[in-house]
Every structure is written in structure tokens, then in C-alpha cells.
mmCIF file of C-alpha atoms in Angstrom:
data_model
loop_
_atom_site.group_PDB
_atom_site.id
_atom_site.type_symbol
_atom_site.label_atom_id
_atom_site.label_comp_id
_atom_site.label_asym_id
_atom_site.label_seq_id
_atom_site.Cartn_x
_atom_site.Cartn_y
_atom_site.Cartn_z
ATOM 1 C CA UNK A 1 -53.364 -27.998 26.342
ATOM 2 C CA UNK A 2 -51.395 -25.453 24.145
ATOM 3 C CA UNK A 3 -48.887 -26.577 21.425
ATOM 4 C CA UNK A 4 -45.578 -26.627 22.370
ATOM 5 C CA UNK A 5 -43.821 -23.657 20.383
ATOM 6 C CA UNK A 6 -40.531 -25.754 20.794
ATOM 7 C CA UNK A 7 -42.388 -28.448 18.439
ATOM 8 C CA UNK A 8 -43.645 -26.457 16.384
ATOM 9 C CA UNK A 9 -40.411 -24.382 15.501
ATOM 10 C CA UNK A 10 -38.207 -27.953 15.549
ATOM 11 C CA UNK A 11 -40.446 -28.905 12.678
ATOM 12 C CA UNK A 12 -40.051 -25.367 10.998
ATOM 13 C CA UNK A 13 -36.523 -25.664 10.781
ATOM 14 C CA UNK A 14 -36.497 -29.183 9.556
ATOM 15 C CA UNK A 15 -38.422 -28.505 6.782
ATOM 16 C CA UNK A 16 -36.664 -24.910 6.010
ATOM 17 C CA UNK A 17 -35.264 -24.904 2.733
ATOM 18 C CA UNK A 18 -32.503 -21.762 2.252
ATOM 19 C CA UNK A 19 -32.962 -22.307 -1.497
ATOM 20 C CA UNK A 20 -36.242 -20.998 -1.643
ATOM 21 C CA UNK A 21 -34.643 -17.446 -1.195
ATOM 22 C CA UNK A 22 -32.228 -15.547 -3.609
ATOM 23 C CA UNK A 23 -28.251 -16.627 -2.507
ATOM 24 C CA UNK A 24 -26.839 -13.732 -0.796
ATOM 25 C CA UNK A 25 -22.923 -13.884 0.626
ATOM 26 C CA UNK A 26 -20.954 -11.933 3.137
ATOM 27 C CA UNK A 27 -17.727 -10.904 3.066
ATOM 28 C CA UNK A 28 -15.350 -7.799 5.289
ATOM 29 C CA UNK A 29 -13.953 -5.237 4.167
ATOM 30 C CA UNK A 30 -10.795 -3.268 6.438
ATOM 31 C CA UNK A 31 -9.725 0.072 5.986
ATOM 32 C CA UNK A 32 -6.404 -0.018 7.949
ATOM 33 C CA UNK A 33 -4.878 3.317 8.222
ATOM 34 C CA UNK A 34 -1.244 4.135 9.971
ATOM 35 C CA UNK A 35 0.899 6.731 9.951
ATOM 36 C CA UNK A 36 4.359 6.545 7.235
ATOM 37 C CA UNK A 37 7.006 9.482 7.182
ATOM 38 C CA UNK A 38 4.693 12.118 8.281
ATOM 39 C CA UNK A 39 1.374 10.871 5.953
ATOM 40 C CA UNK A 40 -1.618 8.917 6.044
ATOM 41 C CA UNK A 41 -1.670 5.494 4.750
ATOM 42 C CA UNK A 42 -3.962 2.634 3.931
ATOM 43 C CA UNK A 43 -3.260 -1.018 3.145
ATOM 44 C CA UNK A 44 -3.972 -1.879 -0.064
ATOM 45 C CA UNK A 45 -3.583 -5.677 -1.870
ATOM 46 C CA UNK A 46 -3.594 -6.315 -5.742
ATOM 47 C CA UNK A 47 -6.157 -9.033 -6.367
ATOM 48 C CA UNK A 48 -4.282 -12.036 -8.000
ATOM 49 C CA UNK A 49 -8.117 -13.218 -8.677
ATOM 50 C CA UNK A 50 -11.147 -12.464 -11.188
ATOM 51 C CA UNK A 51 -13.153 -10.162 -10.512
ATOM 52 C CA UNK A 52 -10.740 -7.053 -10.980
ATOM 53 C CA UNK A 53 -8.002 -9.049 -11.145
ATOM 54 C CA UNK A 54 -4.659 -6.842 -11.103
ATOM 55 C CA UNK A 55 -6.573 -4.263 -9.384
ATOM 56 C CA UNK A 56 -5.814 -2.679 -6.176
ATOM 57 C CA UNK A 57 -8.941 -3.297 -3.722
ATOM 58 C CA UNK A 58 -8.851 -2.999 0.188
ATOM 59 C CA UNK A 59 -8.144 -6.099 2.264
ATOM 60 C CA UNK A 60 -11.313 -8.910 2.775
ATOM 61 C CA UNK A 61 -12.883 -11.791 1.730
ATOM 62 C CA UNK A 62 -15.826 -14.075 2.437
ATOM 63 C CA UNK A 63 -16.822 -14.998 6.027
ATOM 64 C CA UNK A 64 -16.569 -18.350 6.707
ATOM 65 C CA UNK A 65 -19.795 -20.084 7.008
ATOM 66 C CA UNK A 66 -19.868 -23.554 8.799
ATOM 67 C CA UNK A 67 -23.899 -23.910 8.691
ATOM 68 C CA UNK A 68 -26.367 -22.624 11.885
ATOM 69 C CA UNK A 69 -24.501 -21.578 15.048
ATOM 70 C CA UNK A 70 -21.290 -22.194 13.814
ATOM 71 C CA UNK A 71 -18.519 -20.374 11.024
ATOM 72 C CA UNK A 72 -16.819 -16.988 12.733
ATOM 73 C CA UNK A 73 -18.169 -13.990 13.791
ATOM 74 C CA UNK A 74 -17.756 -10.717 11.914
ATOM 75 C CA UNK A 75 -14.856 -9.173 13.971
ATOM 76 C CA UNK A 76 -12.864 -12.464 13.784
ATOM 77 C CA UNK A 77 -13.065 -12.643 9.630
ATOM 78 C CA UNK A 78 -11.938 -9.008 9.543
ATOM 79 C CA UNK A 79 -8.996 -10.016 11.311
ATOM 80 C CA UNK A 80 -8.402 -12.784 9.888
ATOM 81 C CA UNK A 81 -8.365 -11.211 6.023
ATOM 82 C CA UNK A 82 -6.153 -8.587 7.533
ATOM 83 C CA UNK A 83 -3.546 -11.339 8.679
ATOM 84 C CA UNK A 84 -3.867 -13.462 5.401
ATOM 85 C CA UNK A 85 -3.463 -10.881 2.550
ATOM 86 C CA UNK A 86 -1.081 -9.282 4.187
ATOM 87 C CA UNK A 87 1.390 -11.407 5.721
ATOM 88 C CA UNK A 88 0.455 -10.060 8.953
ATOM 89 C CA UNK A 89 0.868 -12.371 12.230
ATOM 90 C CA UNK A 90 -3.131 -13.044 13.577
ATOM 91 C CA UNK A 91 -2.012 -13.166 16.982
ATOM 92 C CA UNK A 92 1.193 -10.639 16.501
ATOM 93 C CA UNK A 93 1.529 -7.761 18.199
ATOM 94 C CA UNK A 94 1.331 -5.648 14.866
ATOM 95 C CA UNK A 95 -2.546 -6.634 14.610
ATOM 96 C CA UNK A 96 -2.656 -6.876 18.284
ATOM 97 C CA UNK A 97 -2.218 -2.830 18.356
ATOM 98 C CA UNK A 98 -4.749 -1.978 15.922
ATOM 99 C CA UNK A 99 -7.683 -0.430 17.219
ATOM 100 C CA UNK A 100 -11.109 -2.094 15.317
ATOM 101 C CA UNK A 101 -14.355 -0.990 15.170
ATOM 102 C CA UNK A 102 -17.283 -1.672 12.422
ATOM 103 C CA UNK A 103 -17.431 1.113 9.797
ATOM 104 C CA UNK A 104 -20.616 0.551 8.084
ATOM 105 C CA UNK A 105 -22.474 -2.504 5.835
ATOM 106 C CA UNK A 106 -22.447 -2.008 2.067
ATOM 107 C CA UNK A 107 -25.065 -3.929 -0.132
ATOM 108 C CA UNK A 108 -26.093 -2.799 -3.144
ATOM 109 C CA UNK A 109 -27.037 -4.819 -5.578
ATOM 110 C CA UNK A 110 -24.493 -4.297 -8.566
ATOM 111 C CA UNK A 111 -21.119 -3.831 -6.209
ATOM 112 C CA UNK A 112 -19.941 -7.035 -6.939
ATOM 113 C CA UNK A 113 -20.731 -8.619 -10.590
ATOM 114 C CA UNK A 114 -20.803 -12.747 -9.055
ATOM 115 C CA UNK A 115 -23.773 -12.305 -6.896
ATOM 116 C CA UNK A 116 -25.884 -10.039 -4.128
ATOM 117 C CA UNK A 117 -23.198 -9.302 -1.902
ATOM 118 C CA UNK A 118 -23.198 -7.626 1.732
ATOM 119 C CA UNK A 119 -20.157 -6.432 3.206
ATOM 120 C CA UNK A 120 -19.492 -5.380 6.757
ATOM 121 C CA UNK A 121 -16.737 -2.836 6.332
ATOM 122 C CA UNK A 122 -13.962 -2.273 9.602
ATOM 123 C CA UNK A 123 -12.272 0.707 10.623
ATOM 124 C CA UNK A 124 -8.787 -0.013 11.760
ATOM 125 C CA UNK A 125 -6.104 2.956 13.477
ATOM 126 C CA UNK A 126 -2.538 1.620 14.080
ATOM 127 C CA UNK A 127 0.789 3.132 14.580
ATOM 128 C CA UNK A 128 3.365 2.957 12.117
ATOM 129 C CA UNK A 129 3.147 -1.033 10.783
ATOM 130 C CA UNK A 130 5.930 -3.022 9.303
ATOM 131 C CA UNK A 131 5.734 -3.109 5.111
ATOM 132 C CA UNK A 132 3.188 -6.016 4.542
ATOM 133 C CA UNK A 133 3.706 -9.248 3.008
ATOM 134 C CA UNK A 134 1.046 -10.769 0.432
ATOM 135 C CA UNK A 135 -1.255 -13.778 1.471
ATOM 136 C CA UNK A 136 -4.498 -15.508 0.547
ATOM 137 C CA UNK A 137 -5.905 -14.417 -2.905
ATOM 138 C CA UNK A 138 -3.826 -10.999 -2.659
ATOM 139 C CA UNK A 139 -1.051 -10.499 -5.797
ATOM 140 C CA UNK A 140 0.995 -7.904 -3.564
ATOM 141 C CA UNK A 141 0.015 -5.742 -0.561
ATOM 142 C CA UNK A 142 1.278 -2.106 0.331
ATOM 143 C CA UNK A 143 0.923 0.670 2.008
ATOM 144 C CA UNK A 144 -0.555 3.496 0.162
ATOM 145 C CA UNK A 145 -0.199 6.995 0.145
ATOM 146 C CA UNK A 146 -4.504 8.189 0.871
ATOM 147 C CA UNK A 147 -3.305 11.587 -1.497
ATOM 148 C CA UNK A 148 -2.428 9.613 -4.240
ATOM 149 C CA UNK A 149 -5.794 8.135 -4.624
ATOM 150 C CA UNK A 150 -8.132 11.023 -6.056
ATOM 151 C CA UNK A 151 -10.669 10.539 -3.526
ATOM 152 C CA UNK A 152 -13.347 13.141 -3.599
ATOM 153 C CA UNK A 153 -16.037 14.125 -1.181
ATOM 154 C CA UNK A 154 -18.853 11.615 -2.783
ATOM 155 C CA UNK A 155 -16.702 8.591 -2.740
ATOM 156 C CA UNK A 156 -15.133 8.500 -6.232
ATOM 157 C CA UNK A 157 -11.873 8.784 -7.506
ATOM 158 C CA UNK A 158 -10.895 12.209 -9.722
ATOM 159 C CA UNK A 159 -10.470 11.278 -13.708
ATOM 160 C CA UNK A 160 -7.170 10.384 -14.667
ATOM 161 C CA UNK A 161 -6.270 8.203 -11.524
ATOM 162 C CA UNK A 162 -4.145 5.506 -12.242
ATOM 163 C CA UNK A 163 -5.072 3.594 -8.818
ATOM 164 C CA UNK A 164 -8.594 2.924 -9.277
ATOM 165 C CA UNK A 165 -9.981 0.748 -6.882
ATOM 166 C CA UNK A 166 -12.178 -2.503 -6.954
ATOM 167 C CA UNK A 167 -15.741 -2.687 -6.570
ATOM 168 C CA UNK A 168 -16.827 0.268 -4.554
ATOM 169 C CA UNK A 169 -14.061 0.487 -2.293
ATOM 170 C CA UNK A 170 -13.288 3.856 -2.937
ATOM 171 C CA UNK A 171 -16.769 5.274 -1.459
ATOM 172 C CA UNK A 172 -15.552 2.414 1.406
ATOM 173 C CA UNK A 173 -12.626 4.540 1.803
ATOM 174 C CA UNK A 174 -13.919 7.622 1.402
ATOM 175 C CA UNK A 175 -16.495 6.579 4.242
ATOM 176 C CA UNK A 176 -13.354 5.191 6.410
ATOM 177 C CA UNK A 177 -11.410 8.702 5.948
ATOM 178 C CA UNK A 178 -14.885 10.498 7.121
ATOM 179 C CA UNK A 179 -15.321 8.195 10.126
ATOM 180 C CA UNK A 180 -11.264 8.508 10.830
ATOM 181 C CA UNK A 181 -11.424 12.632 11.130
ATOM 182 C CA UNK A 182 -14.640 12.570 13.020
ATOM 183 C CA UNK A 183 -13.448 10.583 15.498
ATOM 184 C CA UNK A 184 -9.955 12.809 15.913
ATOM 185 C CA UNK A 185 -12.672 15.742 16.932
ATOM 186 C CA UNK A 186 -14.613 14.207 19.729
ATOM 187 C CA UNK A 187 -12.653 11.178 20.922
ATOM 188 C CA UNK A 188 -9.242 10.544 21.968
ATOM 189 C CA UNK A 189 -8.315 8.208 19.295
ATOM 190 C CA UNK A 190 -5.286 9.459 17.302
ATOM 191 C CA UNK A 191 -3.336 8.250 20.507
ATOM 192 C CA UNK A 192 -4.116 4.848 18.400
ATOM 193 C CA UNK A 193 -1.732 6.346 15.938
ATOM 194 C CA UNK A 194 0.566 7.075 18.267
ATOM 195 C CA UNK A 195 3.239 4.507 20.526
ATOM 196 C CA UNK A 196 2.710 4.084 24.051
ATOM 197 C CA UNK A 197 4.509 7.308 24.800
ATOM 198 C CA UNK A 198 4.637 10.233 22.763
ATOM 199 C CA UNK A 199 5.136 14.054 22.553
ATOM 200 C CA UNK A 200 2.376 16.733 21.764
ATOM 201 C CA UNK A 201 4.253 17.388 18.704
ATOM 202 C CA UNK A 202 4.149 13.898 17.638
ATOM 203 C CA UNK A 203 0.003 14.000 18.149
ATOM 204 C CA UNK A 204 -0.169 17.150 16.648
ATOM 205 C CA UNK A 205 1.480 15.058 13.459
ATOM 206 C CA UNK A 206 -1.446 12.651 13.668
ATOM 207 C CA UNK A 207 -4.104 15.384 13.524
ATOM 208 C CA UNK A 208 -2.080 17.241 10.477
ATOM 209 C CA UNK A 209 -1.941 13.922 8.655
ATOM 210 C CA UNK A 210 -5.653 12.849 9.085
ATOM 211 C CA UNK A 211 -7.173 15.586 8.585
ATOM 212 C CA UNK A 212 -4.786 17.108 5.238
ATOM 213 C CA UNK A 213 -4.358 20.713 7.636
ATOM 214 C CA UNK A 214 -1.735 22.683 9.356
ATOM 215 C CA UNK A 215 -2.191 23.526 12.788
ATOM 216 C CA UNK A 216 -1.094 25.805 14.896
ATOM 217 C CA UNK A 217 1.457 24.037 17.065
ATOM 218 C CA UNK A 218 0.994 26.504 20.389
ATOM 219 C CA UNK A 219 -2.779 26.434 19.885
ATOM 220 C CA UNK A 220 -2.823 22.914 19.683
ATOM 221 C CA UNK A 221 -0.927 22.305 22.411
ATOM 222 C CA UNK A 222 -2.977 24.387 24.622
ATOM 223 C CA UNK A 223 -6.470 22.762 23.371
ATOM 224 C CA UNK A 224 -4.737 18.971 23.964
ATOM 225 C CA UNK A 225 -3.635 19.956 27.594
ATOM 226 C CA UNK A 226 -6.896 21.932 28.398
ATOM 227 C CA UNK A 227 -8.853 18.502 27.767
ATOM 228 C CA UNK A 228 -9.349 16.760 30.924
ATOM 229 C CA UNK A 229 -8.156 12.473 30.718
ATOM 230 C CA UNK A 230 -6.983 13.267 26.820
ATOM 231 C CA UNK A 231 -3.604 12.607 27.721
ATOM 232 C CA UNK A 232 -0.964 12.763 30.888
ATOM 233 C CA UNK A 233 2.393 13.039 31.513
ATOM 234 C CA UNK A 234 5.055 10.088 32.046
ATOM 235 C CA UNK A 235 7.499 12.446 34.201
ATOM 236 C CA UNK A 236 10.099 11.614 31.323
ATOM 237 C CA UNK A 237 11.270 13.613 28.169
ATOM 238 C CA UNK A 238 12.241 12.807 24.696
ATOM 239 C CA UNK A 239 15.856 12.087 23.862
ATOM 240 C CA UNK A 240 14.822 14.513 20.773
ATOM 241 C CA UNK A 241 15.207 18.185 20.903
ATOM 242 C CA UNK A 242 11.952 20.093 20.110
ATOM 243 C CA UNK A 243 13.281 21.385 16.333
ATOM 244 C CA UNK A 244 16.490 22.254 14.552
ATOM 245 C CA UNK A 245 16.963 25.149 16.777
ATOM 246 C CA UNK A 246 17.322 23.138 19.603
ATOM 247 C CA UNK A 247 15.961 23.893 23.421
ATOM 248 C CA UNK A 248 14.139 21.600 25.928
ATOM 249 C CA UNK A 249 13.416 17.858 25.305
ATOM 250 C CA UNK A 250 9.578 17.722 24.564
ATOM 251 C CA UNK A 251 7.408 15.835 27.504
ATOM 252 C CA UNK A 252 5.926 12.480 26.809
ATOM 253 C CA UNK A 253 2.165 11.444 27.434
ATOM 254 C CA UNK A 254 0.608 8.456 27.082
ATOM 255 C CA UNK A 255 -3.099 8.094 26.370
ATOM 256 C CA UNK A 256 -5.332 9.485 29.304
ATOM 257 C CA UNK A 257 -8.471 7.691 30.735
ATOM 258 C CA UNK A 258 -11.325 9.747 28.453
ATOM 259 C CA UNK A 259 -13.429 8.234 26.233
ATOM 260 C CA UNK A 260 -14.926 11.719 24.758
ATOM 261 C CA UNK A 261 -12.729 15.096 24.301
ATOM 262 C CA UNK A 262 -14.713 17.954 26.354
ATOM 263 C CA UNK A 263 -14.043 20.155 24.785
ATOM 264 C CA UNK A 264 -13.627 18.848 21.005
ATOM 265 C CA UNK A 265 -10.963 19.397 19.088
ATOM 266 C CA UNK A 266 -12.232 20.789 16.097
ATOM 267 C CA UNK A 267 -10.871 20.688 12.278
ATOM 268 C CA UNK A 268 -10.063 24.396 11.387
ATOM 269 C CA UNK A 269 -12.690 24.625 8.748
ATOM 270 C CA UNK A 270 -15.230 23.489 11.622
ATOM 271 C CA UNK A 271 -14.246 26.036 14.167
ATOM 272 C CA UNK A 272 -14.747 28.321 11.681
ATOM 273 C CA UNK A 273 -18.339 27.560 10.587
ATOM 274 C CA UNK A 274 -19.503 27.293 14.664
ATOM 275 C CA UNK A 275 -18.152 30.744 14.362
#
């Protein structure tokens, strides 16, 4: 008769003993990006605790563990760190607008100068959010201007930055911006910026802010309306006039039924090297 494997692993586990192994944590990290008078934010707090205390970091903290099977899952703590150092409602309908997805998992060993730490950074795209209010171990919380940060291309911050971020949050950033623009080429998801209607001009704002460019505002049109399930048309128009010289109200859309952009919208530069 062959052992029973259930046995077998019932005594494994009752003689496992975690502190055999190095102590390694986890904690979230959430770059939350919107969209305030015309440029792109992120939500920063001030940490009112050592390490880097005083210093501006992005929202997070430690997952909560409650021992084998049971503590919160990964998507749940991000939320829940977004909604505590920032004042913001868990179940509001601020955080119930933001579009979530996992960014990337940072571990090195010297990012955090307590212990081996591993954090699960989250993407999150909203439309123009409320100012926050502190919570948790967060000083202050704002909203911060992504130009005023010195962020270059490898994830640092320029010399003679005032803001310098905690731990290695700027290369989190940096990472976050990267993902952000991507995803503006080959999905639909700057309608995330958007409100649940909105006018081509008002998207076209979204791809000028993410991406730091200038488009052309005919050209873009054309491209948005030549992409099949990008967006369509309520039937209604703005109660805005489409510029100081007046002339028709502008359409509204609302977000379409694709998942991918066929064919992408490109960043200028882009276009230019598939040239």
C-alpha cells in the first residue's frame, strides 16, 4: 500500500519552521495618475514615519498577513493604502473609477534599509480626483505635478531636484509613466482619464498630457475615429463651443467596446522611427 501524500505533507507542515529562512516582507506600491488643469499628475504622501521620514514617497504599505490562507490579497492592499493615506473613501466612487492593474514587483535587496523587501507595484488611471486628504502613516498627501519631478529615462531624478523621492520610487514611477504611454498607443485606455462622456478634443488632452507632445488636433481626430470600437457617439453635443472663435458644439463619445486600437495610435517620435 502506498503512503498517503496527504500524511505525509500534514506532517511537513507541522513541523515547518518559517524561521529557518531569511524574513522577507511585502508591501504595494500605487502609482495613481489623473489628469489636473490640462497636466499629468501623481499622488504623492509625505511619510510622517522613519525611514525617509519628511520625504515624499508614493502611496503603500505592508500587506496584511493573517498566517496561511488568510490576510488580503494583493489587489485589495493596494486599495486599501490608496484609501488610507489619502483620505480617499475604499468603497467611494472616487476609487471606484480608477482603473488598476499590477505594474511590476520590485525586490532588490538594498531598496528599503529595515529588511529584504518585495513590493508589488499598481498602475492606477483616473479622471480628475478630488484634492486628497492624509491617512495612515502619511504626513500630507497631494497631487503632484509628474514635470516637476526630474524624472529621466533610467529612473532617477535630474541633480538639483528638490522632490526626491523615497526608496526607489522614482524608477517605480518612471516604470508607471512607461507603462501609462504604452498603453495610450495600443489600447483604449486614456478614456480612463476621461468622464463618461467626452469630446475628441478632451481625449486628445489626455494623449498631449501623457505623453509631454503636441498633436495635431485634425490628425488626431481622424486616427481616433478611423479606429473601429475606440470610441462612439452619444447623439448629444457639448454645451462648450469648440475654441474662442466659436462654431459647432463638439460631439461627445463615450468609451467604445475595443480592448486593442487597430490601428495604434502612435507617439510622434514612434511614427517617425517605423518610418
Amino acid at each position: 500500500m502506498s503512503p498517503d501524500p496527504r500524511q505525509d505533507e500534514h506532517d511537513f507542515l507541522a513541523n515547518y519552521d518559517p524561521r529557518a529562512y531569511d524574513p522577507v516582507a511585502v508591501t504595494v506600491d500605487v502609482v495613481a495618475l489623473t489628469i489636473r488643469d490640462g497636466a499629468l499628475h501623481v499622488l504623492l504622501v509625505r511619510r510622517g514615519e522613519a525611514p525617509f521620514a519628511g520625504m515624499p514617497a508614493l502611496p503603500g504599505g505592508f500587506v496584511r498577513a493573517g498566517g496561511p490562507g488568510r490576510g488580503e490579497d494583493l489587489p485589495d492592499a493596494a486599495v486599501r493604502e490608496l484609501a488610507e493615506e489619502t483620505g480617499l473613501e475604499a468603497g467611494g466612487a472616487e476609487l471606484g473609477r480608477l482603473h488598476l492593474e499590477q505594474l511590476a514587483t520590485y525586490g532588490g535587496p538594498g531598496r528599503d534599509p529595515r529588511m529584504r523587501i518585495v513590493s508589488v507595484a499598481y498602475l492606477a488611471f483616473a479622471p480628475e480626483l478630488p484634492d486628497p486628504r492624509a491617512g495612515g502613516d502619511a504626513a500630507a498627501a497631494q497631487w503632484t505635478d509628474v514635470a516637476a519631478l526630474g524624472l529621466t529615462e533610467t529612473g532617477d531624478q535630474r541633480p538639483g531636484t528638490t522632490r526626491r523621492l523615497a526608496f526607489d520610487h522614482a524608477r517605480i514611477l518612471s516604470d508607471g509613466l512607461e507603462r501609462a504611454r504604452g498603453k495610450l498607443e495600443y489600447t483604449p485606455l486614456a478614456t480612463a482619464f476621461c468622464g463618461d462622456e467626452f469630446t475628441i478634443p478632451e481625449l486628445r488632452a489626455v494623449y498631449e498630457a501623457v505623453w509631454g507632445e503636441e498633436l495635431h488636433a485634425g490628425n488626431f481626430h481622424r486616427k481616433v475615429l478611423s479606429v473601429p470600437g475606440f470610441v462612439e457617439s452619444t447623439g448629444a453635443t457639448s454645451d462648450r463651443t469648440a475654441g474662442r472663435r466659436g462654431g459647432p458644439r463638439p460631439r461627445l463619445y463615450r468609451a467604445g467596446d475595443a480592448r486593442l486600437l487597430h490601428p495604434a495610435l502612435l507617439r510622434p517620435g514612434r511614427e517617425e522611427l517605423i518610418r
